[in-house]
Short mmCIF file of C-alpha atoms and ligand atoms in Angstrom, two decimals:
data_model
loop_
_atom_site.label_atom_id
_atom_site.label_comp_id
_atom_site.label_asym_id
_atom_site.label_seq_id
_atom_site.Cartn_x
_atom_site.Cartn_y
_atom_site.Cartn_z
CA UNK A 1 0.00 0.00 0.00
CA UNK A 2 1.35 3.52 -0.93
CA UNK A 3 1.42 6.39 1.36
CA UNK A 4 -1.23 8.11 -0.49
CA UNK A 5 -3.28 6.14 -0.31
CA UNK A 6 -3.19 5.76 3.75
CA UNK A 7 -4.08 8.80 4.08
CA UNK A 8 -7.17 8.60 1.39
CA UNK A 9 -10.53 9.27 3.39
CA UNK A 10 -12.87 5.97 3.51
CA UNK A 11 -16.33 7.05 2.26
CA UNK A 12 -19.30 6.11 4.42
CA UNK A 13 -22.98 6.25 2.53
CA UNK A 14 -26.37 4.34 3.04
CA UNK A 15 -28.36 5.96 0.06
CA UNK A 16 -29.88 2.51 -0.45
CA UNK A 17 -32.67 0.05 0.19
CA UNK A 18 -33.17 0.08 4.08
CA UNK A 19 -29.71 2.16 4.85
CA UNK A 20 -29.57 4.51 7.88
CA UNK A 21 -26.54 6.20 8.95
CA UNK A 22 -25.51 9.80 9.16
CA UNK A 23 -21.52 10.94 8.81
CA UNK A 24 -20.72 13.53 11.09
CA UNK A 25 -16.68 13.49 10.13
CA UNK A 26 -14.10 10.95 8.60
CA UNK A 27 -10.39 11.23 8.78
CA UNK A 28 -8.44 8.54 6.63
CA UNK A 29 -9.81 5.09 8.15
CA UNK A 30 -11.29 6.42 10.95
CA UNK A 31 -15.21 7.71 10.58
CA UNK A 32 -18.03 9.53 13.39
CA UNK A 33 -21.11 8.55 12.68
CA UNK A 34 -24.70 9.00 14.44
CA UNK A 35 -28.15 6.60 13.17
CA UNK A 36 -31.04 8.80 11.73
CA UNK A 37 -34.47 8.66 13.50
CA UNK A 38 -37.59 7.14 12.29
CA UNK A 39 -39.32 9.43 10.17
CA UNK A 40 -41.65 11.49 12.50
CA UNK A 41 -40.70 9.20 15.11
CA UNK A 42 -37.95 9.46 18.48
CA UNK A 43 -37.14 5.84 17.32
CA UNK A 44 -33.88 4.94 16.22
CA UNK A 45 -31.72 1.61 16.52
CA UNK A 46 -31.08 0.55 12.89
CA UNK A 47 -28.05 1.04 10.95
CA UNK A 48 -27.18 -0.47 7.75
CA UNK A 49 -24.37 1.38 5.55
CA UNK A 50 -21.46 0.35 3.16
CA UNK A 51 -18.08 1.76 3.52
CA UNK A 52 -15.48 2.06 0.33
CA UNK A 53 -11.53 2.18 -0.63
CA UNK A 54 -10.90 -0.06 2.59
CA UNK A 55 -8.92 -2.78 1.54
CA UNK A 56 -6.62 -4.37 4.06
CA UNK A 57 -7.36 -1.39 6.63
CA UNK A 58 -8.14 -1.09 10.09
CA UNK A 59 -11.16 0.66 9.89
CA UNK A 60 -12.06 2.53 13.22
CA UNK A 61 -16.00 3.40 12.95
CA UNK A 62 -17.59 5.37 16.17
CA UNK A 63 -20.90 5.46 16.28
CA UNK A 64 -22.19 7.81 18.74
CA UNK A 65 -25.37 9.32 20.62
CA UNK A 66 -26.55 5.54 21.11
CA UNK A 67 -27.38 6.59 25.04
CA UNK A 68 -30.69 7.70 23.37
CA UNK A 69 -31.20 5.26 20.78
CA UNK A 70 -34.70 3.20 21.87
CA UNK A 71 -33.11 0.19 23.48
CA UNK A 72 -29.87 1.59 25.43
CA UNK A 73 -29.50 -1.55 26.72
CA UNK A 74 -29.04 -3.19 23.21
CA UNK A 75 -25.53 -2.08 22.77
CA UNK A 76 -24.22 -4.01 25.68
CA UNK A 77 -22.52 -7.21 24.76
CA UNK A 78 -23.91 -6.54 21.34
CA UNK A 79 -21.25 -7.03 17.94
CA UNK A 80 -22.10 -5.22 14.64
CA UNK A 81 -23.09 -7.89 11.76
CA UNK A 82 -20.26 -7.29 8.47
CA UNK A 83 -20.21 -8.67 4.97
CA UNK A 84 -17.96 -8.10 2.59
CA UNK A 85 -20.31 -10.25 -0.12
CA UNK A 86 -23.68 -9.13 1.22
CA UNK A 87 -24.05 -12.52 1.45
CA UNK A 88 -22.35 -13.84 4.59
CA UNK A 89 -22.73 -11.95 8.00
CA UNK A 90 -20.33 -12.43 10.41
CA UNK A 91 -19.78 -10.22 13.57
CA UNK A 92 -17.09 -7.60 14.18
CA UNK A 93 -15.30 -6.55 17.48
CA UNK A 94 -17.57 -3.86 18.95
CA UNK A 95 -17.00 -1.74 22.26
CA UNK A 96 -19.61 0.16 23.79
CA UNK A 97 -18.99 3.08 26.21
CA UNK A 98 -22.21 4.82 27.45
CA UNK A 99 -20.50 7.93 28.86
CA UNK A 100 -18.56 8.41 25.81
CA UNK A 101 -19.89 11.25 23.02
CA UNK A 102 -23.32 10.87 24.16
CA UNK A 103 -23.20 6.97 24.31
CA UNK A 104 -20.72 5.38 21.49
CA UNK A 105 -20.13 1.92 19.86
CA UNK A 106 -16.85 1.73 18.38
CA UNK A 107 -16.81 -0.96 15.76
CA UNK A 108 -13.07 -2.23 14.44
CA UNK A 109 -12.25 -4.29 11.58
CA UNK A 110 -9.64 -4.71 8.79
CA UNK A 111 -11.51 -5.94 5.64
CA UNK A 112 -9.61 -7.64 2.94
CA UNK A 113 -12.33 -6.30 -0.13
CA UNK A 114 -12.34 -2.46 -1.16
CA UNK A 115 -15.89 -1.72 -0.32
CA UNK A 116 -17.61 -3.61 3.15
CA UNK A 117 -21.02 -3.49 4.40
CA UNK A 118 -22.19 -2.91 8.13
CA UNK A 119 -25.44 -3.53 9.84
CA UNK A 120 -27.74 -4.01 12.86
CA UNK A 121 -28.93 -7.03 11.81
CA UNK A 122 -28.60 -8.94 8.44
CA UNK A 123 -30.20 -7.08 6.12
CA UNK A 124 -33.19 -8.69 4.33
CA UNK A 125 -33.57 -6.10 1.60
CA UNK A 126 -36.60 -5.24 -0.62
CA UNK A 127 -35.58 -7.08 -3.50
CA UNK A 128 -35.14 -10.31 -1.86
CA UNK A 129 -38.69 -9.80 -0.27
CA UNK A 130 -39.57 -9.65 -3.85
CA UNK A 131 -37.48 -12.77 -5.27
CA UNK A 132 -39.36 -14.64 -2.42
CA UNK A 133 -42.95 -13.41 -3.50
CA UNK A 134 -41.74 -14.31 -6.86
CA UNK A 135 -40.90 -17.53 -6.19
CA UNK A 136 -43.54 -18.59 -4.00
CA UNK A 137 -46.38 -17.47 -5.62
CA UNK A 138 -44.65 -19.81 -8.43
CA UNK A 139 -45.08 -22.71 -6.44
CA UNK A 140 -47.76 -25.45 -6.52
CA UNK A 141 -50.73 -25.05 -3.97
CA UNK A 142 -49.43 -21.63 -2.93
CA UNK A 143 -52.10 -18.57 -3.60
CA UNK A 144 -50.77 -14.98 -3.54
CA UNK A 145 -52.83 -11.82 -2.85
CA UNK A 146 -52.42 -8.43 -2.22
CA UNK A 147 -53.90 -7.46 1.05
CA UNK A 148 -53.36 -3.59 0.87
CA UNK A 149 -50.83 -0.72 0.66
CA UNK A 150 -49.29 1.24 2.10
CA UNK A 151 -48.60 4.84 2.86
CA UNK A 152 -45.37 4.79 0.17
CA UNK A 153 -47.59 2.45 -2.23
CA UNK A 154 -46.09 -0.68 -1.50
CA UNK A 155 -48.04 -3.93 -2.03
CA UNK A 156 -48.84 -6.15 1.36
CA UNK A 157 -48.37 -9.65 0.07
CA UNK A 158 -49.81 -13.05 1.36
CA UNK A 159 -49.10 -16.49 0.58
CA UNK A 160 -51.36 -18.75 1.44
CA UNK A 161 -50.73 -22.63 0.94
CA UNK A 162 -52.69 -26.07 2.70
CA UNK A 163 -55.97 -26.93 2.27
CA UNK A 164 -56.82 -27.89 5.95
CA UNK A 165 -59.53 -26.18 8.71
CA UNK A 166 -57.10 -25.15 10.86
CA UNK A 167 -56.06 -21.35 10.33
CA UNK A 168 -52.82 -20.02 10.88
CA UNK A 169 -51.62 -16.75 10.29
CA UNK A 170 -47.80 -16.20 10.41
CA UNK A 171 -47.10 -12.27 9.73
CA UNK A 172 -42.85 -11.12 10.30
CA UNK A 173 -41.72 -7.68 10.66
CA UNK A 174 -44.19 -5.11 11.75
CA UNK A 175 -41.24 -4.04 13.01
CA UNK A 176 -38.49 -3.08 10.48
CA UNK A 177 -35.68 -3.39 11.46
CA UNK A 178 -36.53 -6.89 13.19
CA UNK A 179 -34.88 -8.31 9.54
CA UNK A 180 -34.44 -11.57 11.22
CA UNK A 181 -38.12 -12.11 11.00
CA UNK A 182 -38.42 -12.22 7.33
CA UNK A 183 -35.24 -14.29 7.60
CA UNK A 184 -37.89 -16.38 9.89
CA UNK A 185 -40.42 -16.52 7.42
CA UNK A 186 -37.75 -17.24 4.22
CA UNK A 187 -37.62 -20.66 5.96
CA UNK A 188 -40.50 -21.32 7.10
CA UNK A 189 -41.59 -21.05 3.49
CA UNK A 190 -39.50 -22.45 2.39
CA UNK A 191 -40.27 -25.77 4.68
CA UNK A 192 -44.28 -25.34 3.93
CA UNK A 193 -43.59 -25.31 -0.31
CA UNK A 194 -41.35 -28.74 -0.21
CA UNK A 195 -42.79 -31.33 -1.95
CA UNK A 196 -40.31 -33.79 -0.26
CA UNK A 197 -40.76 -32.81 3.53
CA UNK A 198 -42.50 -34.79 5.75
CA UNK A 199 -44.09 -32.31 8.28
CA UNK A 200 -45.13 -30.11 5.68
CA UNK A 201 -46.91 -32.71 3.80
CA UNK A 202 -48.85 -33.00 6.94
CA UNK A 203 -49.32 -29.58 8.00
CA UNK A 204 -50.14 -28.83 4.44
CA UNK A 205 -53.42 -31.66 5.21
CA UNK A 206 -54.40 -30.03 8.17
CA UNK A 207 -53.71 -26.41 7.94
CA UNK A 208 -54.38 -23.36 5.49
CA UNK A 209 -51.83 -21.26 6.12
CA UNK A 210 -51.38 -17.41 5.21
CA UNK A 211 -48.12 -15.95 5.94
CA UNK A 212 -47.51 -12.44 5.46
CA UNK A 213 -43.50 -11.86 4.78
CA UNK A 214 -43.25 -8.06 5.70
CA UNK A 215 -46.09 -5.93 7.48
CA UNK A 216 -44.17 -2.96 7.32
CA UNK A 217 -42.29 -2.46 3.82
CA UNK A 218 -42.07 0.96 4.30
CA UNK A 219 -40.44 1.29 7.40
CA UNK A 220 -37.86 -1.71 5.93
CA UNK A 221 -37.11 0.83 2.89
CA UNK A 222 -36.86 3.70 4.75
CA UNK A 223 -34.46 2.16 7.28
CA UNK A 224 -36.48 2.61 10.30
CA UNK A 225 -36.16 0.28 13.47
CA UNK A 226 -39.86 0.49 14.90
CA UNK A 227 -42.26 2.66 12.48
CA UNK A 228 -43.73 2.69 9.46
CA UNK A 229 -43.94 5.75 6.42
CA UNK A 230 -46.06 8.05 9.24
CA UNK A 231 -43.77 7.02 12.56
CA UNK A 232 -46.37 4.72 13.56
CA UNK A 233 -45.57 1.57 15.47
CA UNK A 234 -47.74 -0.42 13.84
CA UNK A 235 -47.64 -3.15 17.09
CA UNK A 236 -49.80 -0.71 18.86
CA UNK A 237 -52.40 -0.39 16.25
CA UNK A 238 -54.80 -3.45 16.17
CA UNK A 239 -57.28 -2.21 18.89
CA UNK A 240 -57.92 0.27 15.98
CA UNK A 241 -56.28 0.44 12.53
CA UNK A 242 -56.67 3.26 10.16
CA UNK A 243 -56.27 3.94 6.57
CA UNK A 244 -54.57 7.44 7.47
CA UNK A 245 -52.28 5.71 10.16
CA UNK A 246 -51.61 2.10 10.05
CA UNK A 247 -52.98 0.78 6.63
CA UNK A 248 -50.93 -2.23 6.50
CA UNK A 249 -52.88 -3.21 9.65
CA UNK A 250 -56.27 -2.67 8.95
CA UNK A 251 -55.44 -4.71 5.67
CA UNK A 252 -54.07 -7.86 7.77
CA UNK A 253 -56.47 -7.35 10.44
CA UNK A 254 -59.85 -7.13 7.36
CA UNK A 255 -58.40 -10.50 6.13
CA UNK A 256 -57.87 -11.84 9.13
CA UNK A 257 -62.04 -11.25 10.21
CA UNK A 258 -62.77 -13.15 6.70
CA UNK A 259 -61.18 -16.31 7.67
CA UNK A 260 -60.81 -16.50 11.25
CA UNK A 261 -57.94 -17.03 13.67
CA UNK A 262 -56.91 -20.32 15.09
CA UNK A 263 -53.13 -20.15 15.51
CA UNK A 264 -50.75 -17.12 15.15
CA UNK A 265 -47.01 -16.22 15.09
CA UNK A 266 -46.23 -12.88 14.82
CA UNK A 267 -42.49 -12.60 14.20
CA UNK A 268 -39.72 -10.14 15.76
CA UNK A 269 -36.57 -9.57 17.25
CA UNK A 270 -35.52 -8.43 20.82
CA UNK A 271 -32.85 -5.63 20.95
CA UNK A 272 -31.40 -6.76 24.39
CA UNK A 273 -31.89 -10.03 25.60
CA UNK A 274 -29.67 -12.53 24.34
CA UNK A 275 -32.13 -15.25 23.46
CA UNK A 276 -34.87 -16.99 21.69
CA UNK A 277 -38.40 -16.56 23.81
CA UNK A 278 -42.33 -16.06 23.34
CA UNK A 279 -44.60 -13.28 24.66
CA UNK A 280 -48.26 -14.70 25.08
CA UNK A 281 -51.42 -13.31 25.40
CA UNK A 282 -51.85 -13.18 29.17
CA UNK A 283 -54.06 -10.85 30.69
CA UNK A 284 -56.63 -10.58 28.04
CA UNK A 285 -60.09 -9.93 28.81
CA UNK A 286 -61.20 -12.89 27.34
CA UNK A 287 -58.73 -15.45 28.87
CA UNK A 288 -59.63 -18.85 29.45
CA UNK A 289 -57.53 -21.71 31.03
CA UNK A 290 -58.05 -23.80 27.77
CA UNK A 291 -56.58 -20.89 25.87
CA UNK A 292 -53.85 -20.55 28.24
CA UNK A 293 -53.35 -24.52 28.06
CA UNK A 294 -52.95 -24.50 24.38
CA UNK A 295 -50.12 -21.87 24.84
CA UNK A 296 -48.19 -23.23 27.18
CA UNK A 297 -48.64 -27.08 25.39
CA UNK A 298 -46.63 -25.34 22.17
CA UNK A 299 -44.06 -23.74 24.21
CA UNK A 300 -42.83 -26.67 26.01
CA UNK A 301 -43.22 -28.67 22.26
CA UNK A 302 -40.83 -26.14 21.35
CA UNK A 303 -38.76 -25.91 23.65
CA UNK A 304 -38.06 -29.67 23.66
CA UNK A 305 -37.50 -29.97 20.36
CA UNK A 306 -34.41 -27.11 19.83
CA UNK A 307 -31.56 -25.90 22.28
CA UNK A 308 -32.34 -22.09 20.37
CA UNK A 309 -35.90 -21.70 22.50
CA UNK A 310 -36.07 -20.86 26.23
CA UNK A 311 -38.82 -19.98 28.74
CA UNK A 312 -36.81 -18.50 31.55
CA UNK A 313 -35.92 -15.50 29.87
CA UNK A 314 -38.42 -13.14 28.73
CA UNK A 315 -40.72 -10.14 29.00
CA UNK A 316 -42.63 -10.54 32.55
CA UNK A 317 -46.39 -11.37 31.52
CA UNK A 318 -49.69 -8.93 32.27
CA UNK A 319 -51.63 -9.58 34.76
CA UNK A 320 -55.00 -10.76 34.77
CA UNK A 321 -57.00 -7.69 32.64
CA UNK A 322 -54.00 -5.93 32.10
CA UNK A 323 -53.27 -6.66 27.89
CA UNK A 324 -52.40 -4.55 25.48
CA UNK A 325 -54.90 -4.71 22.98
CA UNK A 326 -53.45 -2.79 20.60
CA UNK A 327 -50.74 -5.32 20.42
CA UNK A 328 -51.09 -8.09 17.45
CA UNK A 329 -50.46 -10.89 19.76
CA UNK A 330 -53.19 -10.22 22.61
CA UNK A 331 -55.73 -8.80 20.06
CA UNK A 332 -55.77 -11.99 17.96
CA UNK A 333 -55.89 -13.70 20.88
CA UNK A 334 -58.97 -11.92 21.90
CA UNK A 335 -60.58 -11.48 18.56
CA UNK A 336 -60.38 -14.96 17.60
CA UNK A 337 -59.88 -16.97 20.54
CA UNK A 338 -56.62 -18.02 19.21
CA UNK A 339 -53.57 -19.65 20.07
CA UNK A 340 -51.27 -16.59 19.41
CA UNK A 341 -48.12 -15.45 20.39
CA UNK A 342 -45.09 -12.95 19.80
CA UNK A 343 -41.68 -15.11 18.51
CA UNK A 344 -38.92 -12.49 19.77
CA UNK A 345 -34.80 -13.78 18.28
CA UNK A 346 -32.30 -11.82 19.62
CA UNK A 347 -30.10 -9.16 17.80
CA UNK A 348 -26.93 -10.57 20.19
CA UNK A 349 -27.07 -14.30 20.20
CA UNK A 350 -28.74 -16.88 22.64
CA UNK A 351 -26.06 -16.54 24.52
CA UNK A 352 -27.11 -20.74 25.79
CA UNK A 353 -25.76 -21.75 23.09
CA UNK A 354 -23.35 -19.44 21.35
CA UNK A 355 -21.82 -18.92 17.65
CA UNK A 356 -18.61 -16.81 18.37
CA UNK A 357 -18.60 -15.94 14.02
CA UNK A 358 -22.28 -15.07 13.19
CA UNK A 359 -24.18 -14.99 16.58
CA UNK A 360 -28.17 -15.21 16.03
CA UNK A 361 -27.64 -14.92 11.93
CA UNK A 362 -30.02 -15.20 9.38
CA UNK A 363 -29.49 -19.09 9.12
CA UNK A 364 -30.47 -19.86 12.56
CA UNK A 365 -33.70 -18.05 12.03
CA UNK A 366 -34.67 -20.16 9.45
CA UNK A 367 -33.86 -23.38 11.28
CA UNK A 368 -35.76 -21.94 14.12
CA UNK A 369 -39.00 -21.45 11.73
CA UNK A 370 -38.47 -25.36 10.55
CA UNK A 371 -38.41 -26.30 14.30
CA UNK A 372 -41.68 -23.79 14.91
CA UNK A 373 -43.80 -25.53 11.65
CA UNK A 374 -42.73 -29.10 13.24
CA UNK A 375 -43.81 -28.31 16.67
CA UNK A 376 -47.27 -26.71 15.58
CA UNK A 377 -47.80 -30.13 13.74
CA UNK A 378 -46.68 -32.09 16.83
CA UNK A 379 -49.47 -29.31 18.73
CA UNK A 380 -52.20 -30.26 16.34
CA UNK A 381 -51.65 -34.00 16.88
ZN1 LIG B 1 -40.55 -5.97 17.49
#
């Protein structure tokens, strides 16, 4: 390497499909940086952005004012996902120091490629979400259909496949920057559209499932963590969904009332607790022990079947009355009298069980949706 170019500024940008990152100052391989907010939103968590002329340097990337990013707590023990492919993720060594310039991670690593990508989580961009529509709407048995739009004009696309009574509704990523949930979804569609596989050739029988990849494409474009085009958290919405604020949940929700609930998964990922866990539906008004019974029966399935699930940590449940109904979980719970609960994966790693190169990654998450399809199947029987 020459002289010159030592001293050559890296350039940071994220003007791309879901990137979010804002330079404040670079000097040679060292760069400041700060995460942009949800549009008309406080949120802000999610960073995604590609640095170039890097080769064989020790890049030195601060990102600061994370003291005030929505989950604080997220940063500690946490490693930034890298790829110099966009293909495989692996993690990078990360320090966090809260009382540092407003809260900063400081993220170091030597690539061996000119340009390198950084991230929250692995992305799960736009265009895949479209090769995957593409493909499974391709696939025998599987029905596609637009449930609605949203505020940017993006389609909200179903697949439905089985031809059983049982209905289950799988929906990923009302959060954006949750990407492992689509991740979750890629394989459990994966699983459900194989001619070959055993469980899914039962499930298949028994089940009509509908499975909605991304509730929230707009928020996933934009680069948010939490909202959608508005700044609307669209997990506090289902009590009562609007076309003005929360379109993309009135549309689930309307298809939802046509065919009724009987099991649902709604997919996301947990910003600090390093593992794999369920929130349930305690507390609503309409609780009943058989409800409750059915709940805890797929938990333990699941938990038996893969070393990636756990039930002792976890959000604490409501008490009796206490549910937030304008959470998806608790209001399909209450709507339907479902079976429903909120899959959270971890942005760390379960930390049980760990993976020193990728931590939670995006192939995990689609082993964990194989293990989820097997255990509802297991449920059902
Ligand atoms: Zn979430």
């Amino acid at each position: 390497m020459t002289p010159e170019s030592k001293r050559t500024a890296i350039t940071v940008d994220a003007g791309f499909d879901s990137g979010n990152i804002e330079v404040l100052g670079v000097d040679g391989a060292t760069a400041r940086l700060a995460i942009r907010r949800d549009t008309s939103s406080e949120f802000f968590q999610w960073f995604h952005f590609r640095v170039s002329g890097c080769a064989g340097r020790a890049l030195e990337l601060r990102i600061t004012g994370l003291a005030s990013a929505a989950y604080p707590d997220g940063w500690v023990g946490y490693r930034a996902c890298v790829s110099e492919d966009r293909d495989i993720w692996t993690r990078a060594e990360t320090r966090y120091e809260a009382a540092v310039d407003g809260g900063t991670m400081t993220i170091r690593y030597t690539p061996e490629a000119a340009t390198c990508w950084f991230a929250y989580f692995a992305p799960y961009s736009m265009e895949r979400h479209h090769d995957l529509v593409a493909e499974m709407a391709a696939s025998d048995g599987v029905t596609h259909r637009v449930l609605g739009t949203s505020l940017d004009g993006q389609p909200i696309d179903c697949l439905s496949v089985g031809e059983g009574e049982t209905q289950v509704w799988l929906i990923a990523r009302q959060h954006p920057g949750e990407s492992m949930a689509e991740w979750w979804v890629e394989g459990a569609l994966d699983m459900l559209t194989d001619p070959a596989d055993p469980h899914a050739r039962a499930l298949r029988k028994r089940c009509r499932f509908h499975v909605v990849p991304n509730c929230n494409p707009d928020g996933s474009r934009r680069g948010h963590l939490r909202t959608n085009a508005v700044g609307v958290n669209l997990n506090r919405e289902w009590h009562e969904p609007s076309a003005e604020r929360s379109p993309e949940v009135l549309a689930i929700r309307n298809a939802m009332d046509e065919t009724g609930v009987h099991f649902a998964m709604d997919v996301h990922g947990d910003e600090a607790i390093p593992a794999v866990f369920f929130a349930g539906f305690e507390g609503i008004p309409g609780w009943t022990e058989p409800q409750g019974e059915g709940y805890r029966r797929y938990r333990a399935i699941l938990e038996r079947r893969t070393p990636d699930f756990q039930t002792r940590r976890g959000y604490p449940a409501a008490r009796p009355g206490k549910a937030n109904l304008s959470m998806a979980t608790n209001q399909i719970a209450q709507r339907f009298g479902a079976v429903s609960m909120t899959l959270e994966m971890p942005f760390k790693d379960n930390d049980d069980l760990p993976d020193p190169v990728q931590g939670w990654s995006p192939e995990r998450s689609k082993l964990l949706a194989r293990e989820c399809l097997a255990s509802l199947l297991e449920w059902l029987s």
